[in-house]
C-alpha positions as protocol buffer text, in pm:
chain_id: "A"
residue {
  index: 1
  type: UNK
  ca { x: -1112 y: -1546 z: 3289 }
}
residue {
  index: 2
  type: UNK
  ca { x: -1369 y: -1316 z: 3132 }
}
residue {
  index: 3
  type: UNK
  ca { x: -1159 y: -1008 z: 3200 }
}
residue {
  index: 4
  type: UNK
  ca { x: -869 y: -1149 z: 2998 }
}
residue {
  index: 5
  type: UNK
  ca { x: -1102 y: -1259 z: 2719 }
}
residue {
  index: 6
  type: UNK
  ca { x: -1264 y: -918 z: 2686 }
}
residue {
  index: 7
  type: UNK
  ca { x: -923 y: -750 z: 2704 }
}
residue {
  index: 8
  type: UNK
  ca { x: -781 y: -946 z: 2411 }
}
residue {
  index: 9
  type: UNK
  ca { x: -1104 y: -891 z: 2216 }
}
residue {
  index: 10
  type: UNK
  ca { x: -1051 y: -518 z: 2254 }
}
residue {
  index: 11
  type: UNK
  ca { x: -1367 y: -482 z: 2463 }
}
residue {
  index: 12
  type: UNK
  ca { x: -1193 y: -277 z: 2728 }
}
residue {
  index: 13
  type: UNK
  ca { x: -1487 y: -139 z: 2929 }
}
residue {
  index: 14
  type: UNK
  ca { x: -1612 y: -495 z: 2989 }
}
residue {
  index: 15
  type: UNK
  ca { x: -1256 y: -610 z: 3058 }
}
residue {
  index: 16
  type: UNK
  ca { x: -1214 y: -339 z: 3321 }
}
residue {
  index: 17
  type: UNK
  ca { x: -1531 y: -446 z: 3500 }
}
residue {
  index: 18
  type: UNK
  ca { x: -1439 y: -815 z: 3510 }
}
residue {
  index: 19
  type: UNK
  ca { x: -1074 y: -759 z: 3596 }
}
residue {
  index: 20
  type: UNK
  ca { x: -1173 y: -541 z: 3891 }
}
residue {
  index: 21
  type: UNK
  ca { x: -1404 y: -817 z: 4012 }
}
residue {
  index: 22
  type: UNK
  ca { x: -1122 y: -1067 z: 3970 }
}
residue {
  index: 23
  type: UNK
  ca { x: -882 y: -860 z: 4177 }
}
residue {
  index: 24
  type: UNK
  ca { x: -1134 y: -790 z: 4451 }
}
residue {
  index: 25
  type: UNK
  ca { x: -1208 y: -1161 z: 4490 }
}
residue {
  index: 26
  type: UNK
  ca { x: -853 y: -1298 z: 4466 }
}
residue {
  index: 27
  type: UNK
  ca { x: -581 y: -1330 z: 4732 }
}
residue {
  index: 28
  type: UNK
  ca { x: -268 y: -1145 z: 4623 }
}
residue {
  index: 29
  type: UNK
  ca { x: -66 y: -1467 z: 4611 }
}
residue {
  index: 30
  type: UNK
  ca { x: -292 y: -1623 z: 4346 }
}
residue {
  index: 31
  type: UNK
  ca { x: -90 y: -1677 z: 4030 }
}
residue {
  index: 32
  type: UNK
  ca { x: -329 y: -1483 z: 3805 }
}
residue {
  index: 33
  type: UNK
  ca { x: -331 y: -1164 z: 4012 }
}
residue {
  index: 34
  type: UNK
  ca { x: -16 y: -1013 z: 3863 }
}
residue {
  index: 35
  type: UNK
  ca { x: -154 y: -1065 z: 3511 }
}
residue {
  index: 36
  type: UNK
  ca { x: -490 y: -915 z: 3611 }
}
residue {
  index: 37
  type: UNK
  ca { x: -320 y: -597 z: 3733 }
}
residue {
  index: 38
  type: UNK
  ca { x: -126 y: -564 z: 3407 }
}
residue {
  index: 39
  type: UNK
  ca { x: -431 y: -624 z: 3186 }
}
residue {
  index: 40
  type: UNK
  ca { x: -647 y: -388 z: 3391 }
}
residue {
  index: 41
  type: UNK
  ca { x: -389 y: -111 z: 3361 }
}
residue {
  index: 42
  type: UNK
  ca { x: -359 y: -157 z: 2984 }
}
residue {
  index: 43
  type: UNK
  ca { x: -739 y: -160 z: 2939 }
}
residue {
  index: 44
  type: UNK
  ca { x: -767 y: 159 z: 3144 }
}
residue {
  index: 45
  type: UNK
  ca { x: -499 y: 319 z: 2929 }
}
residue {
  index: 46
  type: UNK
  ca { x: -683 y: 214 z: 2614 }
}
residue {
  index: 47
  type: UNK
  ca { x: -1001 y: 392 z: 2724 }
}
residue {
  index: 48
  type: UNK
  ca { x: -806 y: 707 z: 2811 }
}
residue {
  index: 49
  type: UNK
  ca { x: -792 y: 664 z: 3189 }
}
residue {
  index: 50
  type: UNK
  ca { x: -416 y: 708 z: 3210 }
}
residue {
  index: 51
  type: UNK
  ca { x: -401 y: 839 z: 3568 }
}
residue {
  index: 52
  type: UNK
  ca { x: -612 y: 551 z: 3694 }
}
residue {
  index: 53
  type: UNK
  ca { x: -401 y: 306 z: 3492 }
}
residue {
  index: 54
  type: UNK
  ca { x: -87 y: 432 z: 3662 }
}
residue {
  index: 55
  type: UNK
  ca { x: -254 y: 400 z: 4003 }
}
residue {
  index: 56
  type: UNK
  ca { x: -339 y: 36 z: 3925 }
}
residue {
  index: 57
  type: UNK
  ca { x: 22 y: -31 z: 3826 }
}
residue {
  index: 58
  type: UNK
  ca { x: 149 y: 130 z: 4145 }
}
residue {
  index: 59
  type: UNK
  ca { x: -94 y: -78 z: 4349 }
}
residue {
  index: 60
  type: UNK
  ca { x: 15 y: -392 z: 4167 }
}
residue {
  index: 61
  type: UNK
  ca { x: 383 y: -319 z: 4227 }
}
residue {
  index: 62
  type: UNK
  ca { x: 317 y: -257 z: 4594 }
}
residue {
  index: 63
  type: UNK
  ca { x: 182 y: -613 z: 4610 }
}
residue {
  index: 64
  type: UNK
  ca { x: 417 y: -779 z: 4358 }
}
residue {
  index: 65
  type: UNK
  ca { x: 729 y: -561 z: 4337 }
}
residue {
  index: 66
  type: UNK
  ca { x: 930 y: -791 z: 4110 }
}
residue {
  index: 67
  type: UNK
  ca { x: 674 y: -834 z: 3831 }
}
residue {
  index: 68
  type: UNK
  ca { x: 829 y: -752 z: 3491 }
}
residue {
  index: 69
  type: UNK
  ca { x: 503 y: -673 z: 3310 }
}
residue {
  index: 70
  type: UNK
  ca { x: 397 y: -424 z: 3576 }
}
residue {
  index: 71
  type: UNK
  ca { x: 737 y: -254 z: 3553 }
}
residue {
  index: 72
  type: UNK
  ca { x: 722 y: -256 z: 3172 }
}
residue {
  index: 73
  type: UNK
  ca { x: 378 y: -97 z: 3153 }
}
residue {
  index: 74
  type: UNK
  ca { x: 473 y: 154 z: 3423 }
}
residue {
  index: 75
  type: UNK
  ca { x: 768 y: 250 z: 3205 }
}
residue {
  index: 76
  type: UNK
  ca { x: 533 y: 308 z: 2912 }
}
residue {
  index: 77
  type: UNK
  ca { x: 299 y: 520 z: 3121 }
}
residue {
  index: 78
  type: UNK
  ca { x: 575 y: 731 z: 3273 }
}
residue {
  index: 79
  type: UNK
  ca { x: 750 y: 790 z: 2941 }
}
residue {
  index: 80
  type: UNK
  ca { x: 417 y: 908 z: 2799 }
}
residue {
  index: 81
  type: UNK
  ca { x: 414 y: 1173 z: 3070 }
}
residue {
  index: 82
  type: UNK
  ca { x: 771 y: 1279 z: 2999 }
}
residue {
  index: 83
  type: UNK
  ca { x: 898 y: 1121 z: 3321 }
}
residue {
  index: 84
  type: UNK
  ca { x: 1182 y: 956 z: 3136 }
}
residue {
  index: 85
  type: UNK
  ca { x: 1429 y: 892 z: 3418 }
}
residue {
  index: 86
  type: UNK
  ca { x: 1162 y: 716 z: 3622 }
}
residue {
  index: 87
  type: UNK
  ca { x: 1055 y: 522 z: 3315 }
}
residue {
  index: 88
  type: UNK
  ca { x: 1412 y: 410 z: 3256 }
}
residue {
  index: 89
  type: UNK
  ca { x: 1434 y: 276 z: 3611 }
}
residue {
  index: 90
  type: UNK
  ca { x: 1123 y: 65 z: 3556 }
}
residue {
  index: 91
  type: UNK
  ca { x: 1248 y: -68 z: 3223 }
}
residue {
  index: 92
  type: UNK
  ca { x: 1575 y: -172 z: 3387 }
}
residue {
  index: 93
  type: UNK
  ca { x: 1378 y: -346 z: 3662 }
}
residue {
  index: 94
  type: UNK
  ca { x: 1182 y: -525 z: 3390 }
}
residue {
  index: 95
  type: UNK
  ca { x: 1504 y: -679 z: 3263 }
}
residue {
  index: 96
  type: UNK
  ca { x: 1626 y: -780 z: 3609 }
}
residue {
  index: 97
  type: UNK
  ca { x: 1298 y: -934 z: 3729 }
}
residue {
  index: 98
  type: UNK
  ca { x: 1284 y: -1292 z: 3851 }
}
residue {
  index: 99
  type: UNK
  ca { x: 1022 y: -1484 z: 3652 }
}
residue {
  index: 100
  type: UNK
  ca { x: 1110 y: -1835 z: 3769 }
}
residue {
  index: 101
  type: UNK
  ca { x: 775 y: -1877 z: 3946 }
}
residue {
  index: 102
  type: UNK
  ca { x: 552 y: -1756 z: 3662 }
}
residue {
  index: 103
  type: UNK
  ca { x: 752 y: -1809 z: 3342 }
}
residue {
  index: 104
  type: UNK
  ca { x: 461 y: -1925 z: 3126 }
}
residue {
  index: 105
  type: UNK
  ca { x: 245 y: -1617 z: 3185 }
}
residue {
  index: 106
  type: UNK
  ca { x: 501 y: -1356 z: 3082 }
}
residue {
  index: 107
  type: UNK
  ca { x: 527 y: -1192 z: 2740 }
}
residue {
  index: 108
  type: UNK
  ca { x: 887 y: -1291 z: 2672 }
}
residue {
  index: 109
  type: UNK
  ca { x: 938 y: -994 z: 2440 }
}
residue {
  index: 110
  type: UNK
  ca { x: 936 y: -756 z: 2735 }
}
residue {
  index: 111
  type: UNK
  ca { x: 1233 y: -941 z: 2881 }
}
residue {
  index: 112
  type: UNK
  ca { x: 1438 y: -862 z: 2573 }
}
residue {
  index: 113
  type: UNK
  ca { x: 1378 y: -672 z: 2251 }
}
residue {
  index: 114
  type: UNK
  ca { x: 1066 y: -474 z: 2349 }
}
residue {
  index: 115
  type: UNK
  ca { x: 1231 y: -330 z: 2657 }
}
residue {
  index: 116
  type: UNK
  ca { x: 1566 y: -288 z: 2479 }
}
residue {
  index: 117
  type: UNK
  ca { x: 1390 y: -82 z: 2212 }
}
residue {
  index: 118
  type: UNK
  ca { x: 1203 y: 129 z: 2465 }
}
residue {
  index: 119
  type: UNK
  ca { x: 1523 y: 194 z: 2658 }
}
residue {
  index: 120
  type: UNK
  ca { x: 1679 y: 319 z: 2336 }
}
residue {
  index: 121
  type: UNK
  ca { x: 1391 y: 561 z: 2291 }
}
residue {
  index: 122
  type: UNK
  ca { x: 1419 y: 679 z: 2652 }
}
residue {
  index: 123
  type: UNK
  ca { x: 1793 y: 734 z: 2621 }
}
residue {
  index: 124
  type: UNK
  ca { x: 1737 y: 946 z: 2312 }
}
residue {
  index: 125
  type: UNK
  ca { x: 1480 y: 1152 z: 2501 }
}
residue {
  index: 126
  type: UNK
  ca { x: 1746 y: 1200 z: 2767 }
}
residue {
  index: 127
  type: UNK
  ca { x: 1998 y: 1311 z: 2505 }
}
residue {
  index: 128
  type: UNK
  ca { x: 2223 y: 1003 z: 2520 }
}
residue {
  index: 129
  type: UNK
  ca { x: 2269 y: 871 z: 2167 }
}
residue {
  index: 130
  type: UNK
  ca { x: 2558 y: 643 z: 2265 }
}
residue {
  index: 131
  type: UNK
  ca { x: 2354 y: 450 z: 2521 }
}
residue {
  index: 132
  type: UNK
  ca { x: 2049 y: 451 z: 2295 }
}
residue {
  index: 133
  type: UNK
  ca { x: 2256 y: 280 z: 2027 }
}
residue {
  index: 134
  type: UNK
  ca { x: 2364 y: 12 z: 2273 }
}
residue {
  index: 135
  type: UNK
  ca { x: 2003 y: -74 z: 2357 }
}
residue {
  index: 136
  type: UNK
  ca { x: 1886 y: -64 z: 1995 }
}
residue {
  index: 137
  type: UNK
  ca { x: 2166 y: -300 z: 1896 }
}
residue {
  index: 138
  type: UNK
  ca { x: 2049 y: -540 z: 2166 }
}
residue {
  index: 139
  type: UNK
  ca { x: 1694 y: -510 z: 2031 }
}
residue {
  index: 140
  type: UNK
  ca { x: 1820 y: -567 z: 1677 }
}
residue {
  index: 141
  type: UNK
  ca { x: 1998 y: -887 z: 1777 }
}
residue {
  index: 142
  type: UNK
  ca { x: 1704 y: -1031 z: 1971 }
}
residue {
  index: 143
  type: UNK
  ca { x: 1393 y: -917 z: 1784 }
}
residue {
  index: 144
  type: UNK
  ca { x: 1203 y: -1152 z: 1553 }
}
residue {
  index: 145
  type: UNK
  ca { x: 1135 y: -841 z: 1339 }
}
residue {
  index: 146
  type: UNK
  ca { x: 1473 y: -665 z: 1316 }
}
residue {
  index: 147
  type: UNK
  ca { x: 1428 y: -462 z: 997 }
}
residue {
  index: 148
  type: UNK
  ca { x: 1227 y: -170 z: 1148 }
}
residue {
  index: 149
  type: UNK
  ca { x: 1484 y: -143 z: 1426 }
}
residue {
  index: 150
  type: UNK
  ca { x: 1774 y: -135 z: 1180 }
}
residue {
  index: 151
  type: UNK
  ca { x: 1600 y: 131 z: 971 }
}
residue {
  index: 152
  type: UNK
  ca { x: 1526 y: 340 z: 1278 }
}
residue {
  index: 153
  type: UNK
  ca { x: 1881 y: 315 z: 1411 }
}
residue {
  index: 154
  type: UNK
  ca { x: 2015 y: 399 z: 1065 }
}
residue {
  index: 155
  type: UNK
  ca { x: 1801 y: 712 z: 1048 }
}
residue {
  index: 156
  type: UNK
  ca { x: 1896 y: 826 z: 1398 }
}
residue {
  index: 157
  type: UNK
  ca { x: 2261 y: 758 z: 1319 }
}
residue {
  index: 158
  type: UNK
  ca { x: 2239 y: 990 z: 1018 }
}
residue {
  index: 159
  type: UNK
  ca { x: 2080 y: 1258 z: 1234 }
}
residue {
  index: 160
  type: UNK
  ca { x: 2388 y: 1233 z: 1459 }
}
residue {
  index: 161
  type: UNK
  ca { x: 2639 y: 1224 z: 1171 }
}
residue {
  index: 162
  type: UNK
  ca { x: 2729 y: 866 z: 1259 }
}
residue {
  index: 163
  type: UNK
  ca { x: 2789 y: 753 z: 903 }
}
residue {
  index: 164
  type: UNK
  ca { x: 2958 y: 427 z: 999 }
}
residue {
  index: 165
  type: UNK
  ca { x: 2653 y: 305 z: 1190 }
}
residue {
  index: 166
  type: UNK
  ca { x: 2423 y: 422 z: 911 }
}
residue {
  index: 167
  type: UNK
  ca { x: 2622 y: 221 z: 656 }
}
residue {
  index: 168
  type: UNK
  ca { x: 2617 y: -81 z: 887 }
}
residue {
  index: 169
  type: UNK
  ca { x: 2239 y: -59 z: 921 }
}
residue {
  index: 170
  type: UNK
  ca { x: 2192 y: -25 z: 545 }
}
residue {
  index: 171
  type: UNK
  ca { x: 2396 y: -341 z: 498 }
}
residue {
  index: 172
  type: UNK
  ca { x: 2197 y: -516 z: 769 }
}
residue {
  index: 173
  type: UNK
  ca { x: 1865 y: -427 z: 603 }
}
residue {
  index: 174
  type: UNK
  ca { x: 1989 y: -541 z: 263 }
}
residue {
  index: 175
  type: UNK
  ca { x: 2098 y: -874 z: 411 }
}
residue {
  index: 176
  type: UNK
  ca { x: 1760 y: -922 z: 576 }
}
residue {
  index: 177
  type: UNK
  ca { x: 1521 y: -819 z: 299 }
}
residue {
  index: 178
  type: UNK
  ca { x: 1718 y: -703 z: -2 }
}
residue {
  index: 179
  type: UNK
  ca { x: 1695 y: -358 z: -160 }
}
residue {
  index: 180
  type: UNK
  ca { x: 1353 y: -285 z: -19 }
}
residue {
  index: 181
  type: UNK
  ca { x: 1173 y: 47 z: -11 }
}
residue {
  index: 182
  type: UNK
  ca { x: 1303 y: 114 z: 339 }
}
residue {
  index: 183
  type: UNK
  ca { x: 1658 y: 40 z: 227 }
}
residue {
  index: 184
  type: UNK
  ca { x: 1626 y: 279 z: -70 }
}
residue {
  index: 185
  type: UNK
  ca { x: 1491 y: 558 z: 153 }
}
residue {
  index: 186
  type: UNK
  ca { x: 1778 y: 513 z: 397 }
}
residue {
  index: 187
  type: UNK
  ca { x: 2027 y: 513 z: 109 }
}
residue {
  index: 188
  type: UNK
  ca { x: 1877 y: 840 z: -15 }
}
residue {
  index: 189
  type: UNK
  ca { x: 1910 y: 998 z: 330 }
}
residue {
  index: 190
  type: UNK
  ca { x: 2268 y: 873 z: 345 }
}
residue {
  index: 191
  type: UNK
  ca { x: 2334 y: 1037 z: 8 }
}
residue {
  index: 192
  type: UNK
  ca { x: 2202 y: 1366 z: 143 }
}
residue {
  index: 193
  type: UNK
  ca { x: 2427 y: 1336 z: 446 }
}
residue {
  index: 194
  type: UNK
  ca { x: 2742 y: 1286 z: 242 }
}
residue {
  index: 195
  type: UNK
  ca { x: 2677 y: 1518 z: -49 }
}
residue {
  index: 196
  type: UNK
  ca { x: 2347 y: 1699 z: -37 }
}
residue {
  index: 197
  type: UNK
  ca { x: 2027 y: 1661 z: -238 }
}
residue {
  index: 198
  type: UNK
  ca { x: 2194 y: 1623 z: -578 }
}
residue {
  index: 199
  type: UNK
  ca { x: 2424 y: 1349 z: -454 }
}
residue {
  index: 200
  type: UNK
  ca { x: 2128 y: 1172 z: -297 }
}
residue {
  index: 201
  type: UNK
  ca { x: 1937 y: 1176 z: -627 }
}
residue {
  index: 202
  type: UNK
  ca { x: 2238 y: 1050 z: -818 }
}
residue {
  index: 203
  type: UNK
  ca { x: 2290 y: 771 z: -568 }
}
residue {
  index: 204
  type: UNK
  ca { x: 1924 y: 675 z: -582 }
}
residue {
  index: 205
  type: UNK
  ca { x: 1936 y: 668 z: -964 }
}
residue {
  index: 206
  type: UNK
  ca { x: 2240 y: 441 z: -962 }
}
residue {
  index: 207
  type: UNK
  ca { x: 2077 y: 209 z: -709 }
}
residue {
  index: 208
  type: UNK
  ca { x: 1754 y: 197 z: -909 }
}
residue {
  index: 209
  type: UNK
  ca { x: 1941 y: 112 z: -1227 }
}
residue {
  index: 210
  type: UNK
  ca { x: 2141 y: -153 z: -1046 }
}
residue {
  index: 211
  type: UNK
  ca { x: 1836 y: -318 z: -892 }
}
residue {
  index: 212
  type: UNK
  ca { x: 1705 y: -632 z: -1065 }
}
residue {
  index: 213
  type: UNK
  ca { x: 1390 y: -573 z: -1268 }
}
């Protein structure tokens, strides 16, 4: 499919042209149609046509209402517009979608850690740190790249005076990649939280001296 090829090459104007041709020539029950809608919407978003991208997603969902990728990308689009409650609904539908008929074509990350992470972000936008933490923990346990999630949750925990979670995330990062730069930064922020700037500097000095050369 030329549309898919151009999309993954980053040649989005050409991808848009070919994906439109693909959709106009294909019956809705063809297996590639759901993927074509998703790729077309993303290419439109990449060239700045966000309103048109959302229209494509809505059209795709009217034809294929259980498609997880269409729900996922709709969630992204709506959250970008500040429509967080609607975005959350689409992310939840992403996780509950039935993919038994098209398993091989789905980005499996959207069925787990990618959507878990985005739900955490949405919950924070909605002012619900407790639920955000639940989703970020799910993302942490399922992501092939957990360190950025642990660092992010640790930082947000500090912002909400949740020192226990911050300590847990520092330990998690150290277990995963040792006393890395990210770990040191989080330790410094933790020091500020428990004793101010001077305590943070003292803690950082101790950690630096204790680190292997």
